[in-house]
PDB file of C-alpha atoms in Angstrom:
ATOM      1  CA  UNK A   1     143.446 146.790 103.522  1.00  0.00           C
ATOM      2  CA  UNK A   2     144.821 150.418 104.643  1.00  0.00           C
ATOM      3  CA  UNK A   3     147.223 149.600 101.208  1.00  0.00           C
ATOM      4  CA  UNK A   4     144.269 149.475  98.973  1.00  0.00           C
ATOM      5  CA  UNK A   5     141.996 152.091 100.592  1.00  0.00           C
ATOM      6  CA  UNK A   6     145.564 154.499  99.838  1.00  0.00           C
ATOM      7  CA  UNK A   7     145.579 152.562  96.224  1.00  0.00           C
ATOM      8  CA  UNK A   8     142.066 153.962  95.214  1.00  0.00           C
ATOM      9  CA  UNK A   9     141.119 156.854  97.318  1.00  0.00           C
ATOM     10  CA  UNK A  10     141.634 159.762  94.758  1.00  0.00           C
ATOM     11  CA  UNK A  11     139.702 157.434  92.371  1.00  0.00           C
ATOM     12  CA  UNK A  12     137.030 156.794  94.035  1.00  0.00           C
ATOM     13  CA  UNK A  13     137.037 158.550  97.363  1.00  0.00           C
ATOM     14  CA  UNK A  14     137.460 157.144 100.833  1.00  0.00           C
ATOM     15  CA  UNK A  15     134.268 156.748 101.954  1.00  0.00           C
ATOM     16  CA  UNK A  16     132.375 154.340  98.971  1.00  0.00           C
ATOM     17  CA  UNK A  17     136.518 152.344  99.259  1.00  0.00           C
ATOM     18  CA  UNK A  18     135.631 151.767 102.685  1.00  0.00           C
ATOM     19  CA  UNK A  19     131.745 150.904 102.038  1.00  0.00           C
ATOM     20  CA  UNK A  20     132.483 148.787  99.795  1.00  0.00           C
ATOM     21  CA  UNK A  21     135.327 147.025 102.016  1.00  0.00           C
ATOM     22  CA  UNK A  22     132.719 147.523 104.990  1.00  0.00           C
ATOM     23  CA  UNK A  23     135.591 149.347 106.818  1.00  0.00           C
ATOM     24  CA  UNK A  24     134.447 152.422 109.269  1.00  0.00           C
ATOM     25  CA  UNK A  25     136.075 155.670 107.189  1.00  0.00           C
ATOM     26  CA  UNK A  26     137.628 156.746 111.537  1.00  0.00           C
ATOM     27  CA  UNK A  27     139.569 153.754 111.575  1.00  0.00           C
ATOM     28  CA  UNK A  28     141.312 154.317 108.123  1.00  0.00           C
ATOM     29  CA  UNK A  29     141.801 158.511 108.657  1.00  0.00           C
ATOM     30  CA  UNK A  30     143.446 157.234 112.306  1.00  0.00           C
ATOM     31  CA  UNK A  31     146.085 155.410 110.297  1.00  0.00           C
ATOM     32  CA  UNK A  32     146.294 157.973 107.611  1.00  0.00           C
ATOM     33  CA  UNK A  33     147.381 160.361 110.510  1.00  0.00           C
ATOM     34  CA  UNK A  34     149.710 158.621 112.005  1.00  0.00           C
ATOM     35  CA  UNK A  35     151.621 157.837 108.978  1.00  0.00           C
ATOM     36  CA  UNK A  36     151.470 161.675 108.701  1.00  0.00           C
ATOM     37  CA  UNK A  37     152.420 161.891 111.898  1.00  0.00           C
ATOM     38  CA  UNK A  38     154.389 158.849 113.807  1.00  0.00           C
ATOM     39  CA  UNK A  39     154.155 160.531 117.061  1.00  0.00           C
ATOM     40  CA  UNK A  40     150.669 159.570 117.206  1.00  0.00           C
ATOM     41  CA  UNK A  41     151.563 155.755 117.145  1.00  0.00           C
ATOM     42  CA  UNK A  42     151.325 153.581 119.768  1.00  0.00           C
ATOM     43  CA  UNK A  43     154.506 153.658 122.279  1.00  0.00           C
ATOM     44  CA  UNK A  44     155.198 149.608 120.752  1.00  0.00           C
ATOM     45  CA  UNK A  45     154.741 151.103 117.287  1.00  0.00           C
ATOM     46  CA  UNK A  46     157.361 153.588 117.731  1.00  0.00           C
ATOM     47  CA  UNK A  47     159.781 151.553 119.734  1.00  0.00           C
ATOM     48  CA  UNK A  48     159.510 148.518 116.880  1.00  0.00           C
ATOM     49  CA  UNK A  49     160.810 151.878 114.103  1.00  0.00           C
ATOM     50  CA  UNK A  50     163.389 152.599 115.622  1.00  0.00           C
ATOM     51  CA  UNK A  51     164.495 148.960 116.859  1.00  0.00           C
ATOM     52  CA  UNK A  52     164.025 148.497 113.183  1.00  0.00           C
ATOM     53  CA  UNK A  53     166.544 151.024 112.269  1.00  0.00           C
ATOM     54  CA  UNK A  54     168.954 149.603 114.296  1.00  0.00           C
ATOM     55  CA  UNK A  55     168.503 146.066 113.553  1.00  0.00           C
ATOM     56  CA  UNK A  56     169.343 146.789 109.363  1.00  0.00           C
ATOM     57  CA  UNK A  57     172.565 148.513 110.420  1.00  0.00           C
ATOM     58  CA  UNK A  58     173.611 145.995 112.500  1.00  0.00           C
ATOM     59  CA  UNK A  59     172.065 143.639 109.235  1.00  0.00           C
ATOM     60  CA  UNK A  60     174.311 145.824 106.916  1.00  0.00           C
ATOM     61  CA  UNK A  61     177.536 146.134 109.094  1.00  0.00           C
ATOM     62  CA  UNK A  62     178.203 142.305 108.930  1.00  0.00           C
ATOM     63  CA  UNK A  63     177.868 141.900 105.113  1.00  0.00           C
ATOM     64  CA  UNK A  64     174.249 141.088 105.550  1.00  0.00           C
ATOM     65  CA  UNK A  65     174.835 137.432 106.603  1.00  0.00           C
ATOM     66  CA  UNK A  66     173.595 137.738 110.244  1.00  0.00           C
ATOM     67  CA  UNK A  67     170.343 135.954 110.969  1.00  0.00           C
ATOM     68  CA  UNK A  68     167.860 137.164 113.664  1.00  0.00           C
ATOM     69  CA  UNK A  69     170.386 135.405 116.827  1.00  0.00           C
ATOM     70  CA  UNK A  70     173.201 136.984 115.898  1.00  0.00           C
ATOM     71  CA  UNK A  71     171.666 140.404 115.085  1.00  0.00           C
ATOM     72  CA  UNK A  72     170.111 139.979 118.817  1.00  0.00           C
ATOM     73  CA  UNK A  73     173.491 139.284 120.461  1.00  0.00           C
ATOM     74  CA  UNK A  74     175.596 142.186 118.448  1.00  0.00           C
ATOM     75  CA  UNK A  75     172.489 144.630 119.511  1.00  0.00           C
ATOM     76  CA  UNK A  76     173.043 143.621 123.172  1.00  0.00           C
ATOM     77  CA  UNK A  77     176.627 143.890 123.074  1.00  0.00           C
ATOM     78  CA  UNK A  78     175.791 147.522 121.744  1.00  0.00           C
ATOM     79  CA  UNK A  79     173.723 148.250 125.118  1.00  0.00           C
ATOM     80  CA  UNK A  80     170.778 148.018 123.460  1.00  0.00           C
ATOM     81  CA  UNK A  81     168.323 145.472 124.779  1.00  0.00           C
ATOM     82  CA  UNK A  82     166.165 143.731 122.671  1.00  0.00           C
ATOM     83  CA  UNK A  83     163.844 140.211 122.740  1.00  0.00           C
ATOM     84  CA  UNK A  84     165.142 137.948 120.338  1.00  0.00           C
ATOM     85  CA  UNK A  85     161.492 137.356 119.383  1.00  0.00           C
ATOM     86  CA  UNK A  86     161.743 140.755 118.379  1.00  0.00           C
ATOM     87  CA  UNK A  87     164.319 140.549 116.671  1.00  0.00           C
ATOM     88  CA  UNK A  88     162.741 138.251 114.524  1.00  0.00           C
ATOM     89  CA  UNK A  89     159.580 139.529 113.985  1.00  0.00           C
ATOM     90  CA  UNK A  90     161.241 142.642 112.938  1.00  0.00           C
ATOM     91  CA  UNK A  91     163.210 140.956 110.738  1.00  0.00           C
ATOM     92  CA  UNK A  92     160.169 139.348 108.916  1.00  0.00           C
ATOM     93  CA  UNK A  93     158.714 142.948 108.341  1.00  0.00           C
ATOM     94  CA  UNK A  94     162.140 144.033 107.016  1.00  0.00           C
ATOM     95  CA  UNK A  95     161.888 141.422 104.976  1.00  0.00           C
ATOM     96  CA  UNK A  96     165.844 140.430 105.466  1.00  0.00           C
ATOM     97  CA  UNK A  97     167.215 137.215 106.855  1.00  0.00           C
ATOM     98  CA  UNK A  98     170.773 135.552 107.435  1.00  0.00           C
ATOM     99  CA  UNK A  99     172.625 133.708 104.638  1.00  0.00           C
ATOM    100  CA  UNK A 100     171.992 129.587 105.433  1.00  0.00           C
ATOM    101  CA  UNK A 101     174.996 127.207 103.792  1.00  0.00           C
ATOM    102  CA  UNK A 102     174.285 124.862 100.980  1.00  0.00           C
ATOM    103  CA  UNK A 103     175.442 121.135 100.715  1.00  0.00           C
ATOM    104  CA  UNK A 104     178.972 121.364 100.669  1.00  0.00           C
ATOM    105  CA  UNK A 105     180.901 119.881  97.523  1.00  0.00           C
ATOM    106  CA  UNK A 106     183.375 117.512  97.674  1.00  0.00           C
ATOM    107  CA  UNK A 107     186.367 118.233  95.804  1.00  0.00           C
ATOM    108  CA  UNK A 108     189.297 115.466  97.138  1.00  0.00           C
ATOM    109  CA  UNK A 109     188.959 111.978  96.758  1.00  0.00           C
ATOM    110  CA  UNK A 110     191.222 109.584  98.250  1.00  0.00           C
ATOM    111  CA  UNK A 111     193.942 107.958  96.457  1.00  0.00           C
ATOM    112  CA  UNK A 112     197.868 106.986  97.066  1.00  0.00           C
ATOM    113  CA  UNK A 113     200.065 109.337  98.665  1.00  0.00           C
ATOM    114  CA  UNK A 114     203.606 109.357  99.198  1.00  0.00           C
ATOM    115  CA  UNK A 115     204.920 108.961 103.034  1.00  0.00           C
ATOM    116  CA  UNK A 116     203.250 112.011 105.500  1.00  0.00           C
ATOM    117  CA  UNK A 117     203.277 113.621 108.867  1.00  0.00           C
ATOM    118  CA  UNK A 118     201.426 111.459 111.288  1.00  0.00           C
ATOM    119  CA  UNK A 119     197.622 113.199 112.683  1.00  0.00           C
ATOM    120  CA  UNK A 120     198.619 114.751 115.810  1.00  0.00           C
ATOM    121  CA  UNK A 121     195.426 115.789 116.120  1.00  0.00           C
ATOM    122  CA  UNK A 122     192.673 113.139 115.581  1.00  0.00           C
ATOM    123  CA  UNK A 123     189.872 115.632 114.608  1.00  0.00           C
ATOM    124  CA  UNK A 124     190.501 117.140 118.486  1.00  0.00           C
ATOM    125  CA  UNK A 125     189.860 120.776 117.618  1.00  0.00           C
ATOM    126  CA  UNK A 126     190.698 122.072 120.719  1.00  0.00           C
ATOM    127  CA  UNK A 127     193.627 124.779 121.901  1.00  0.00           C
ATOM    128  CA  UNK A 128     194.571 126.251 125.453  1.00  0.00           C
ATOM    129  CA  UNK A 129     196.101 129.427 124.327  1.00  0.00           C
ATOM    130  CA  UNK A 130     197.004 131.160 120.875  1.00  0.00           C
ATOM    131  CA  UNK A 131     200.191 129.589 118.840  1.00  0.00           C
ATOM    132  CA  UNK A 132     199.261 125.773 120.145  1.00  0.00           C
ATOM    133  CA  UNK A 133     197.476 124.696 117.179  1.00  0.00           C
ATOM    134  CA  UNK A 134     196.852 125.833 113.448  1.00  0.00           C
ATOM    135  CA  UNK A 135     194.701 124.262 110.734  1.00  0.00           C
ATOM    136  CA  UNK A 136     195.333 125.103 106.876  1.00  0.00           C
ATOM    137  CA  UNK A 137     193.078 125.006 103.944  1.00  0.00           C
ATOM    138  CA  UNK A 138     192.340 126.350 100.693  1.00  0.00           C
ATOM    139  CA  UNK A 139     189.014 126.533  98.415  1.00  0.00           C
ATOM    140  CA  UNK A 140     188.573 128.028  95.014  1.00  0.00           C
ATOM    141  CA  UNK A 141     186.286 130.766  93.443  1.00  0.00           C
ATOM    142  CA  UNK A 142     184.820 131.113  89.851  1.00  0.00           C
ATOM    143  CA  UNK A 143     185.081 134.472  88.554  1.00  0.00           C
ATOM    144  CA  UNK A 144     185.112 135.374  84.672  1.00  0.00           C
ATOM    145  CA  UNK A 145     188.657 135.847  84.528  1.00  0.00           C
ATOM    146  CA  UNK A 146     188.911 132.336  85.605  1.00  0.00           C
ATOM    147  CA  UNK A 147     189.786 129.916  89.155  1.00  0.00           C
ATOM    148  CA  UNK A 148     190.996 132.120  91.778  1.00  0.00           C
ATOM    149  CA  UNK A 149     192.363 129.984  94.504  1.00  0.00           C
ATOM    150  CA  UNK A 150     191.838 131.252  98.572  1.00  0.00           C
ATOM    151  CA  UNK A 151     194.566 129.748 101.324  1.00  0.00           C
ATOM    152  CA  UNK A 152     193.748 130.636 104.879  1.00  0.00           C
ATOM    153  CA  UNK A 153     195.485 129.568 108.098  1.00  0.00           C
ATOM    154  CA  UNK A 154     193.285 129.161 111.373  1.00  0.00           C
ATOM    155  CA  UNK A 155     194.563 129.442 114.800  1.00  0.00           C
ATOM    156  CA  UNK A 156     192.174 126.615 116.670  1.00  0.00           C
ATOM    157  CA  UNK A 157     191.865 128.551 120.175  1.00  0.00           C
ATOM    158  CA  UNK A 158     190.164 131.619 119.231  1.00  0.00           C
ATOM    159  CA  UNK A 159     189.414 130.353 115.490  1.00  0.00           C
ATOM    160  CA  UNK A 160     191.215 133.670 114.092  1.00  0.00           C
ATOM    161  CA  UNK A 161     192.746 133.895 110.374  1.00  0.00           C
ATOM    162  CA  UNK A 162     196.136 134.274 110.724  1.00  0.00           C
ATOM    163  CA  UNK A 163     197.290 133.953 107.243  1.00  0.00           C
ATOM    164  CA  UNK A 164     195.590 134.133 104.081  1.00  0.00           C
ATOM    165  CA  UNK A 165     196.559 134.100 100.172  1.00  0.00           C
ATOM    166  CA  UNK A 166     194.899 134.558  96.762  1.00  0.00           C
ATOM    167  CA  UNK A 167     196.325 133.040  93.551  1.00  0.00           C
ATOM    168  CA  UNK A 168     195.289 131.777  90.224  1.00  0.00           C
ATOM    169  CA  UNK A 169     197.408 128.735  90.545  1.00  0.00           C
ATOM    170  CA  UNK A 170     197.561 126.086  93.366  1.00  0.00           C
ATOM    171  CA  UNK A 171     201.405 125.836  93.835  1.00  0.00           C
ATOM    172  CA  UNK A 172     203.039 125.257  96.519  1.00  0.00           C
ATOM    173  CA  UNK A 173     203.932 128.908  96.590  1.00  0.00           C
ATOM    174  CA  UNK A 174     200.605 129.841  97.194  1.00  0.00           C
ATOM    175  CA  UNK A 175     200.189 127.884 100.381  1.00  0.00           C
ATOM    176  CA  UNK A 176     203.443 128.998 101.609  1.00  0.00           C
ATOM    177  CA  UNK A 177     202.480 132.783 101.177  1.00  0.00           C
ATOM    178  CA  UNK A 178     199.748 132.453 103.238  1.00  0.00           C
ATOM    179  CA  UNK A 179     201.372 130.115 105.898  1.00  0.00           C
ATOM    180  CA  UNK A 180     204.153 133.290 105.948  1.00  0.00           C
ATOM    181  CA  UNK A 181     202.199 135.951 106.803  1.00  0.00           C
ATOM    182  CA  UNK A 182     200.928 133.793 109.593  1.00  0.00           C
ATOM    183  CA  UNK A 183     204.214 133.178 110.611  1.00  0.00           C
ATOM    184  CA  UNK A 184     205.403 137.070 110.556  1.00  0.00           C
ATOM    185  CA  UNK A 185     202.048 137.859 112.273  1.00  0.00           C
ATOM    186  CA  UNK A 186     202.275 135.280 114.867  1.00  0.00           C
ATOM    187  CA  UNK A 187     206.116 134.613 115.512  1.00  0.00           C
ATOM    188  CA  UNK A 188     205.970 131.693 117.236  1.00  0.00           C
ATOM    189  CA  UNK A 189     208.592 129.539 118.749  1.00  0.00           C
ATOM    190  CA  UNK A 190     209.497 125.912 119.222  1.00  0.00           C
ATOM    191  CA  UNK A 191     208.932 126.568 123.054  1.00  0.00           C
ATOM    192  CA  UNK A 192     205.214 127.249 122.176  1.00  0.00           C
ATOM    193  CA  UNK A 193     204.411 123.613 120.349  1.00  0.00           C
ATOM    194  CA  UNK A 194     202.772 124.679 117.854  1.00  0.00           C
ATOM    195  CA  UNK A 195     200.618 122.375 115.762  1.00  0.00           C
ATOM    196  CA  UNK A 196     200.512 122.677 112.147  1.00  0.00           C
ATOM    197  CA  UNK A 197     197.190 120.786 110.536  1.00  0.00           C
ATOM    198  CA  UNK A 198     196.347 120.057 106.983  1.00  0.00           C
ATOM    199  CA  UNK A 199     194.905 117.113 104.451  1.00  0.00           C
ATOM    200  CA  UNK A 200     196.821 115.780 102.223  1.00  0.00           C
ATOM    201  CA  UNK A 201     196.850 118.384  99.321  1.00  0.00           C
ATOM    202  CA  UNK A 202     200.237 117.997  97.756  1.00  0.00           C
ATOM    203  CA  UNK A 203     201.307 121.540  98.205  1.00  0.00           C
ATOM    204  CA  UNK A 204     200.775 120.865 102.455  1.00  0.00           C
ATOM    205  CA  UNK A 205     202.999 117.576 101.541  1.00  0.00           C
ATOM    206  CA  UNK A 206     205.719 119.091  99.452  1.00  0.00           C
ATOM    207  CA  UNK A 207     209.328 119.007 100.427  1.00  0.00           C
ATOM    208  CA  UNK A 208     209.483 122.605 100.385  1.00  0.00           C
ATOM    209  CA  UNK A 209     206.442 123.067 102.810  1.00  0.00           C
ATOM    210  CA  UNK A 210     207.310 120.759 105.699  1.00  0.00           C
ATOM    211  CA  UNK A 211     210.747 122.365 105.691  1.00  0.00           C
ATOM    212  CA  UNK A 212     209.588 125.605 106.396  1.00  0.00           C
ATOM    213  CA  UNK A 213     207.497 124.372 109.169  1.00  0.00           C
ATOM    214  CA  UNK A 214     210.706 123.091 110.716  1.00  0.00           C
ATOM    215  CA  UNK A 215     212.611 126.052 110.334  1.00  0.00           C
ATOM    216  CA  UNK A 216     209.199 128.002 112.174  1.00  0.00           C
ATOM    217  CA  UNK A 217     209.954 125.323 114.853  1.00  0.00           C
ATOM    218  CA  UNK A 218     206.288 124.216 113.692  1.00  0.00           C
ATOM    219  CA  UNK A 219     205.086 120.225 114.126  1.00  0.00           C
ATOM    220  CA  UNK A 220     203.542 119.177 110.501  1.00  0.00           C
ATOM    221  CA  UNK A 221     200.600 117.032 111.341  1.00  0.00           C
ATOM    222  CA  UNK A 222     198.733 115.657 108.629  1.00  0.00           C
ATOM    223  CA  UNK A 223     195.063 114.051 108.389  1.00  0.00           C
ATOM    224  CA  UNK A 224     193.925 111.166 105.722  1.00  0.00           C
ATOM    225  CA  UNK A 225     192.963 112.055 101.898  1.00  0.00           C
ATOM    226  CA  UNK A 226     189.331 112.911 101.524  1.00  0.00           C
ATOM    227  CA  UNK A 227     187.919 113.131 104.880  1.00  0.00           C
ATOM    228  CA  UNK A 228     186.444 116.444 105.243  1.00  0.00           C
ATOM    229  CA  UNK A 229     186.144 115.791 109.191  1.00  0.00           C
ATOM    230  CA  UNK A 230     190.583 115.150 109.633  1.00  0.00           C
ATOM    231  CA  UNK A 231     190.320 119.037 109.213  1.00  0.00           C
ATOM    232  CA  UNK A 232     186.781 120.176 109.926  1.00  0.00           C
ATOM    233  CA  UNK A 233     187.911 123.728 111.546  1.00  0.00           C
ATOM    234  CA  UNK A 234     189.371 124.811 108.174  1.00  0.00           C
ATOM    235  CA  UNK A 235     186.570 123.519 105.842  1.00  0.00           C
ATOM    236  CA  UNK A 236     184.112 125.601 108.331  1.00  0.00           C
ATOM    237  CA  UNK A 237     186.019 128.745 107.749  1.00  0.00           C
ATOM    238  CA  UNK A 238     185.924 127.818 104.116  1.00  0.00           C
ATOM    239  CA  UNK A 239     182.446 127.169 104.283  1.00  0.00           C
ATOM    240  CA  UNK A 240     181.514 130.468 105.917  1.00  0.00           C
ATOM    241  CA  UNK A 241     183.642 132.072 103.720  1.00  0.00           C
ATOM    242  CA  UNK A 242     181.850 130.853 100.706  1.00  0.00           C
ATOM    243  CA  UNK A 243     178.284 131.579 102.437  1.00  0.00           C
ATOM    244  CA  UNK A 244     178.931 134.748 103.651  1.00  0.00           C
ATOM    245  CA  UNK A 245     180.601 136.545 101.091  1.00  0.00           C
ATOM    246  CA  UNK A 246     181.577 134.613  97.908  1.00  0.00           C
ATOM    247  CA  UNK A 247     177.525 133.206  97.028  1.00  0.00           C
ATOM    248  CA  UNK A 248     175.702 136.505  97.702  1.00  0.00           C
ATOM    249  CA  UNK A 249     177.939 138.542  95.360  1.00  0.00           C
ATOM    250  CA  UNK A 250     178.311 135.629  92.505  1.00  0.00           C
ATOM    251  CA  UNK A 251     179.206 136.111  89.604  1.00  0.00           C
ATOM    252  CA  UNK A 252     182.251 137.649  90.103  1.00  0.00           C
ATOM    253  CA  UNK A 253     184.150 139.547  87.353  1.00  0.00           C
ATOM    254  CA  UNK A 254     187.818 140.308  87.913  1.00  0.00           C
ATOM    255  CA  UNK A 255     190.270 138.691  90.192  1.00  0.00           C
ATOM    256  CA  UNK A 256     190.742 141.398  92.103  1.00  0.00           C
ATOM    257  CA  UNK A 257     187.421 141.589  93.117  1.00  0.00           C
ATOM    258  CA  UNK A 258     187.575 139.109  94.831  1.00  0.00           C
ATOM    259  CA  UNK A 259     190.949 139.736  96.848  1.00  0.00           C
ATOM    260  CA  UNK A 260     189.697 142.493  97.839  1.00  0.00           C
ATOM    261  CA  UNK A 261     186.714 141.588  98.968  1.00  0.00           C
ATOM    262  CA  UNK A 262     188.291 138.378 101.463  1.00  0.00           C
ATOM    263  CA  UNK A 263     190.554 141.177 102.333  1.00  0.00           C
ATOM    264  CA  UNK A 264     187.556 143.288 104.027  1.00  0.00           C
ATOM    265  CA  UNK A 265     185.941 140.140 104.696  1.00  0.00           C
ATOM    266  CA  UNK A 266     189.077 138.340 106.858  1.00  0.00           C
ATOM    267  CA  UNK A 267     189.108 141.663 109.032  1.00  0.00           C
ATOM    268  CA  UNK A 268     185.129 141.803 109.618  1.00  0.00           C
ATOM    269  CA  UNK A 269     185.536 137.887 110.528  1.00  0.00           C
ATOM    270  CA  UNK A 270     188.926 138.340 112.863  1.00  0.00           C
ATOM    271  CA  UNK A 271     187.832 141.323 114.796  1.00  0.00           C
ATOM    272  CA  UNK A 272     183.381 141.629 114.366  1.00  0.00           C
ATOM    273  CA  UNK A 273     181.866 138.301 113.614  1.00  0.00           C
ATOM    274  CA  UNK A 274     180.133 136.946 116.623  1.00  0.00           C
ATOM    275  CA  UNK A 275     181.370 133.388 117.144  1.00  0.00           C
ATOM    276  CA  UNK A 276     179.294 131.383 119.274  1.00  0.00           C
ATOM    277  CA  UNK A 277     181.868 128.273 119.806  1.00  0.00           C
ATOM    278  CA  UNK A 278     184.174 131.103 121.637  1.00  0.00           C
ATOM    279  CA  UNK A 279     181.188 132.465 123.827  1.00  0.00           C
ATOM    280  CA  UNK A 280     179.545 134.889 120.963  1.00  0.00           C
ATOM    281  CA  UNK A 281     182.534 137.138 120.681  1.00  0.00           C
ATOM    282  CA  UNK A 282     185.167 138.103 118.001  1.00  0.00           C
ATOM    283  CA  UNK A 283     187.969 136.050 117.701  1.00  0.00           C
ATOM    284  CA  UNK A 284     190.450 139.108 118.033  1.00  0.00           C
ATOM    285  CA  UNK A 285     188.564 139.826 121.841  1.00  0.00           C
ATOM    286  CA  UNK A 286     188.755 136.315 122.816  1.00  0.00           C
ATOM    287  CA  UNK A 287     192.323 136.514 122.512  1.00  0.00           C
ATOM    288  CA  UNK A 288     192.848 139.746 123.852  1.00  0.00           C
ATOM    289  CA  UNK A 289     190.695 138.642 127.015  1.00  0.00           C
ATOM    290  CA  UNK A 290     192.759 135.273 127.389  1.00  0.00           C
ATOM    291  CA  UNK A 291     196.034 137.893 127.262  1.00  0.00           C
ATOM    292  CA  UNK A 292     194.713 140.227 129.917  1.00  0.00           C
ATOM    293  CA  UNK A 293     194.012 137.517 132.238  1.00  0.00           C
ATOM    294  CA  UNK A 294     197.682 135.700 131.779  1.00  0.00           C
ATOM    295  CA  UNK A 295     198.741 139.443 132.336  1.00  0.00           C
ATOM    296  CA  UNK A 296     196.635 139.365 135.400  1.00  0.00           C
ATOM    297  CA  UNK A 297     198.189 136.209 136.754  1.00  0.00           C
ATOM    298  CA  UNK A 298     201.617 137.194 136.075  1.00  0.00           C
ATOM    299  CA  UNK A 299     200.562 140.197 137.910  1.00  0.00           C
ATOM    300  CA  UNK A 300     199.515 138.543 141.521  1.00  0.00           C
ATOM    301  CA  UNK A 301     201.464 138.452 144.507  1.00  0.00           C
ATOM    302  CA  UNK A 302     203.477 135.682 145.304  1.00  0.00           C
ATOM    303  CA  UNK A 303     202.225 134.529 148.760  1.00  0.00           C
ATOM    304  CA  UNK A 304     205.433 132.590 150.566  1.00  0.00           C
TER     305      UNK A 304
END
């Protein structure tokens, strides 16, 4: 109403807009002031601007992919308390919402495979510490230079990328990069256990791939062909990573694009993105918490 009275007033004048929409003339020159002046809004009215403020930064800081809970829970973890009804009614005026995942597409389809690791996991997701278990994965994005192929290794316990590689080609080389930056990064030794999880893809299979897990001190584990749920942890991260950054900027152009892009993306989701399966917190705290408290332990007294 107040839109359409601003539409048409130097037309037509305010008065015969607001006799015609049977509208009292006070009412519209009290909102005309305070959009002059905002100070002369209601205390809710001022408190929802500037909430509103806040809640697009946060919206903008995490590649625009947070929905309303998420934006609620990174606002309190700023010290700034907010409903979550709030939240989303804000959100509505903004007119901005969270990204929401599509059907997911399957790409492997079961089929005879040479001799594999056995499934030391048995879709058990779980870890007690860093360096116990790692998933591996890989998806693919379109750009008009062609496939670009994305590896990423996952340690389970705080869900953390540990590893990741881009290449146009899925060789085993590819796979390996990525599991050996997670293997510089990490360091981990045969005294920790590790767990090393993948499907079937040949390149997790090769010859040249399980021996570098053994020389890691890593234990290959392998689940069946075609079962998106033997590795479920690595085709969520791939799923969020498609969601979250790879849809909402599609088409890509170049290649490079796109590395760079996971790049920024893999360090927003290792040490920002609120992960509710680890208590709403970035992976990178969860594991810095679960270090300060073995720190903590190691610290205490013996009593004899």
């Amino acid at each position: 109403m107040n839109a359409y009275i601003d539409q048409h007033r130097d037309l037509y004048g305010v008065e015969p807009v607001c006799k015609v929409l049977q509208v009292a003339p006070s009412a519209y020159r009290r909102y005309a002031a305070r959009c002059r002046d905002p100070l002369l809004r209601s205390q809710r009215a001022q408190k929802d601007q500037e909430q509103m403020v806040q809640i697009h930064r946060v919206w903008e800081q995490n590649f625009r992919v947070y929905g309303a809970r998420k934006v609620w829970r990174q606002m309190n973890r700023e010290g700034t308390r907010v409903a979550r009804c709030t939240v989303e009614r804000l959100m509505r005026q903004l007119g901005i919402q969270g990204v929401r995942r599509g059907k997911r597409v399957r790409t492997t389809v079961a089929g005879r495979a040479p001799a594999c690791p056995l499934d030391l996991v048995k879709r058990r997701f779980e870890a007690d510490r860093p360096n116990r278990l790692w998933v591996a994965d890989f998806t693919y994005v379109s750009t008009w230079q062609g496939w670009l192929y994305v590896a990423f290794v996952i340690d389970v316990y705080a869900k953390r990328i540990v590893g990741w590689r881009a290449s146009s080609s899925m060789t085993t080389d590819f796979v390996l990069d990525a599991l050996e930056q997670a293997v510089h990064d990490r360091r981990p030794t045969e005294s920790d256990g590790l767990v090393h999880h993948s499907d079937r893809g040949s390149q997790y299979v090769s010859i040249r791939y399980t021996e570098r897990l053994g020389q890691a001190g890593i234990n290959p584990s392998v689940g069946n062909t075609g079962s998106a749920y033997d590795n479920a942890l690595a085709e969520t991260v791939n799923g969020l990573y498609k969601t979250e950054l790879i849809h909402p900027r599609a088409p890509w152009k170049t290649k490079a694009a796109v590395e760079l892009a996971t790049l920024q993306w893999v360090s927003w989701f290792n040490h920002q993105r609120l992960l509710g399966s680890i208590g709403h917190i970035p992976p990178a705290e969860a594991e810095e918490r679960y270090y300060r408290q073995l720190a903590a332990q190691a610290a205490e007294p013996v009593l004899l």
